[in-house]
Short mmCIF file of C-alpha atoms in Angstrom, two decimals:
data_model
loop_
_atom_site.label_atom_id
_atom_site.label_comp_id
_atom_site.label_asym_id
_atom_site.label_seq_id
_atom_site.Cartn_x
_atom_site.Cartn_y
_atom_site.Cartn_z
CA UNK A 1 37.83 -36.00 -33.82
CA UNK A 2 37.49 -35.92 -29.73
CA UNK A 3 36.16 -32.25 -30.27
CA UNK A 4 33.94 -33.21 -33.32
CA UNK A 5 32.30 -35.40 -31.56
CA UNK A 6 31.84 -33.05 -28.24
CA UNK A 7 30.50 -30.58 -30.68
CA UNK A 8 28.23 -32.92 -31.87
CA UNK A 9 26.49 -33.94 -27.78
CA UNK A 10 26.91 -30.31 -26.93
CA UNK A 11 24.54 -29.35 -29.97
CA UNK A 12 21.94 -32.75 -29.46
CA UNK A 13 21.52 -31.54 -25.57
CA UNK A 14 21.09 -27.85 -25.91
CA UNK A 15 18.26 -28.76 -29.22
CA UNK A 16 16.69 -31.50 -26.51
CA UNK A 17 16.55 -29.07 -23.50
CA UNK A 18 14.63 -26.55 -26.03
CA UNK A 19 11.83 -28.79 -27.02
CA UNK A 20 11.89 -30.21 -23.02
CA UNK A 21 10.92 -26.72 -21.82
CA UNK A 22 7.36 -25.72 -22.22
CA UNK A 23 6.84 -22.58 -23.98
CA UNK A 24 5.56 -19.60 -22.12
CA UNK A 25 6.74 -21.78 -19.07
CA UNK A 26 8.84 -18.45 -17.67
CA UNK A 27 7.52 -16.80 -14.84
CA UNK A 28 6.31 -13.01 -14.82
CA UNK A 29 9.00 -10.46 -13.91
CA UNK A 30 9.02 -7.35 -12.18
CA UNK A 31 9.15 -4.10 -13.98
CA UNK A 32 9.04 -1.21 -11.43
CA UNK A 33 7.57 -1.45 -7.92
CA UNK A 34 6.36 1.64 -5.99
CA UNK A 35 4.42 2.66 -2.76
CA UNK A 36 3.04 6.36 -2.04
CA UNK A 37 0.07 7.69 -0.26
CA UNK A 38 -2.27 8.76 -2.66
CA UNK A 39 -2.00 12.32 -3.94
CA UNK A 40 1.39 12.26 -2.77
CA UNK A 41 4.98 11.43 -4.46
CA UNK A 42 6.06 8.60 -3.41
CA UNK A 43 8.88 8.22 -0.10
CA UNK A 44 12.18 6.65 -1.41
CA UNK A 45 14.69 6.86 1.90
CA UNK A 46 18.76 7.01 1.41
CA UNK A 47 18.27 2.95 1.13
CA UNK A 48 16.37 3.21 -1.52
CA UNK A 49 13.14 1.89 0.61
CA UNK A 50 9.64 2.70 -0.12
CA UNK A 51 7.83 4.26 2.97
CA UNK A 52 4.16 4.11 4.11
CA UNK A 53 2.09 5.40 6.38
CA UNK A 54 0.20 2.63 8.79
CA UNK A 55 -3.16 4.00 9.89
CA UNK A 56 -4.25 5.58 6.41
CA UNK A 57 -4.18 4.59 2.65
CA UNK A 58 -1.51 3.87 0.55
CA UNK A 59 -0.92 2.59 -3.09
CA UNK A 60 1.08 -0.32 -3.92
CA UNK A 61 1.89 0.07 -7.41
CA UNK A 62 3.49 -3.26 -9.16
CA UNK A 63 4.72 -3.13 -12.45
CA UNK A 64 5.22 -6.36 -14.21
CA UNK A 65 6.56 -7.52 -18.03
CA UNK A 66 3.67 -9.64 -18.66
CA UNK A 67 -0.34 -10.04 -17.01
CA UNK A 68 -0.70 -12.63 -14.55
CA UNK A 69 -4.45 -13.72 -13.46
CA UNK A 70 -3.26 -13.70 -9.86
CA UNK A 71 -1.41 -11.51 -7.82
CA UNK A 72 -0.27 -11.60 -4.35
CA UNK A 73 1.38 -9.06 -1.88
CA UNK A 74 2.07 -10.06 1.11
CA UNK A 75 3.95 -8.10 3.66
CA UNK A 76 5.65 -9.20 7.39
CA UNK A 77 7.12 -7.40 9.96
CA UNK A 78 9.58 -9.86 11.99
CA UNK A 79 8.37 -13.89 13.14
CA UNK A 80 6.05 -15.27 15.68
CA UNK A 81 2.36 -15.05 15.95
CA UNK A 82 0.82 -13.15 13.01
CA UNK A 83 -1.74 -10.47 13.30
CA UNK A 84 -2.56 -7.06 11.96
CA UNK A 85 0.43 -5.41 13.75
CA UNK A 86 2.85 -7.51 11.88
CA UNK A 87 1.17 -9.66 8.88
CA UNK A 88 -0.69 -8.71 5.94
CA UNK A 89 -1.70 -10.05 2.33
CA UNK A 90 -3.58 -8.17 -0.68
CA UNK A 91 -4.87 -10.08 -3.35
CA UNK A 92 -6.16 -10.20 -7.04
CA UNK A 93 -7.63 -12.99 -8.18
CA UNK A 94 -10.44 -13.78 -11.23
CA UNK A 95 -10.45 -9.76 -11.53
CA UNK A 96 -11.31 -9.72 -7.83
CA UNK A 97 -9.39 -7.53 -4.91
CA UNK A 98 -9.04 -8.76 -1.37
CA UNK A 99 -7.41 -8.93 1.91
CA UNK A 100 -7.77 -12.49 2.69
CA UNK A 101 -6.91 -12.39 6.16
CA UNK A 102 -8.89 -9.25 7.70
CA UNK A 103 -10.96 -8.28 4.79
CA UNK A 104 -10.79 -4.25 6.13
CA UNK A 105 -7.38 -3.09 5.09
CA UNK A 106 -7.96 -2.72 0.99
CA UNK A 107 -10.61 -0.68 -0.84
CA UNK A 108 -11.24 -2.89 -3.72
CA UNK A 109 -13.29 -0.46 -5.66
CA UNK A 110 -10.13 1.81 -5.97
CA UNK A 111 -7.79 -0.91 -6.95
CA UNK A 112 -7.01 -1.44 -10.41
CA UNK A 113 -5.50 -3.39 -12.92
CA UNK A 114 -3.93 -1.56 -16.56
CA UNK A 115 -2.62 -3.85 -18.27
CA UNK A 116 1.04 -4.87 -16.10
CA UNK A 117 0.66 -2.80 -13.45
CA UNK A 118 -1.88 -3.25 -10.35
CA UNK A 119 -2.86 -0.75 -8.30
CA UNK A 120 -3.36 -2.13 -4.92
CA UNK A 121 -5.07 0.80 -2.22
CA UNK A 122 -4.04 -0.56 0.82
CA UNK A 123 -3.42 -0.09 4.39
CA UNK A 124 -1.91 -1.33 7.66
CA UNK A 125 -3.69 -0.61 10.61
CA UNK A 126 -2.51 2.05 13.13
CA UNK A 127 -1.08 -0.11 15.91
CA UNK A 128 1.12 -2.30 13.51
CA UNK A 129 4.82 -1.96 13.82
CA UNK A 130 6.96 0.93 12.59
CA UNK A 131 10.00 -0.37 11.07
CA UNK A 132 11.58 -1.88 7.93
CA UNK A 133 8.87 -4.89 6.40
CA UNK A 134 9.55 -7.26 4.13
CA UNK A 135 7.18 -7.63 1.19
CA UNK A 136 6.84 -10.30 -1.19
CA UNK A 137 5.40 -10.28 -4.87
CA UNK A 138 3.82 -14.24 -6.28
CA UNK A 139 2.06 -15.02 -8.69
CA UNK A 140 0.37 -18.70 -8.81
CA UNK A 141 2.80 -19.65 -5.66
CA UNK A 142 6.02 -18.45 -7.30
CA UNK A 143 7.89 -16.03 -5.87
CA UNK A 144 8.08 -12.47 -8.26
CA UNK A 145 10.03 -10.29 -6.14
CA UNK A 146 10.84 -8.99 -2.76
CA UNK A 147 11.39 -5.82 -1.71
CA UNK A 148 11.75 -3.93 1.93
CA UNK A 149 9.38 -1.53 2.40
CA UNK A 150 9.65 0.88 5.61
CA UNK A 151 6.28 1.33 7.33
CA UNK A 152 6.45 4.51 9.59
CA UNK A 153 4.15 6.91 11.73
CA UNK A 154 1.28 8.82 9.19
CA UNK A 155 2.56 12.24 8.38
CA UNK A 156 -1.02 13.70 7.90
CA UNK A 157 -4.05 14.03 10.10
CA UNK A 158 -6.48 11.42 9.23
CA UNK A 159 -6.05 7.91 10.21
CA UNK A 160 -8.10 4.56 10.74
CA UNK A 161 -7.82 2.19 13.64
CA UNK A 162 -9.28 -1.73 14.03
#
């Protein structure tokens, strides 16, 4: 009877908790995540870190399982007092691409959305740190994903500076 009657809550909570959460109420998840300069295959170290190249372009590519309407990368090197050697955030909003903080390091014409994945062409400027970044992935204020991404010296000739 003792069981019966556990059965019997265990069923009425799990058919409340259903109708309590609001459908499509799950946040978007990530599906693949990439960086490469363009033209080039993408750096994946022993780590399994993403490079890039400060001082030219680069292509963040993130993959997710459903469209959001906003999309935010931002990316930090370290703590303290943040500037374009250590802080930066790319961002799509209302179909539009921007780098809220600088507004020079993203060419918005080149970036992209088709259909979960956006194409972000972005850059860190020469002079920001070399070493291993973290990166973070929201959407509406939730956190997506994070990643570490390795930003390193520019293995070809052409660069840009602030």
């Amino acid at each position: 009877m003792k069981n019966s009657y556990m059965s019997v809550l265990t069923a009425i909570f799990l058919m409340v908790g259903v109708f309590l959460v609001p459908a499509g109420s799950s946040a978007a998840s990530l599906v693949s995540f990439s960086v490469h300069t363009p033209g080039f295959a993408p750096i994946i170290d022993e780590n399994g870190l993403y490079h890039m190249n400060k001082g030219i372009w680069n292509i963040i590519e993130v993959t997710l399982d459903s469209s959001v309407s906003e999309l935010t990368v931002e990316m930090q090197y370290g703590t303290g007092d943040q500037n374009w050697t250590n802080h930066y955030i790319w961002r799509y909003s209302g179909g539009v691409w921007e780098d809220p903080l600088y507004q020079h390091y993203i060419v918005p014409e080149n970036c992209s959305v088709e259909g979960n994945t956006y194409l972000i062409y972005a850059g860190v400027d020469y002079d920001a740190y070399a070493g291993t970044w973290n990166l973070t992935i929201s959407s509406g204020g939730n956190e997506i994903a994070h990643q570490s991404v390795v930003v390193e010296e520019p293995r070809v000739a052409a660069s840009f500076r602030s």
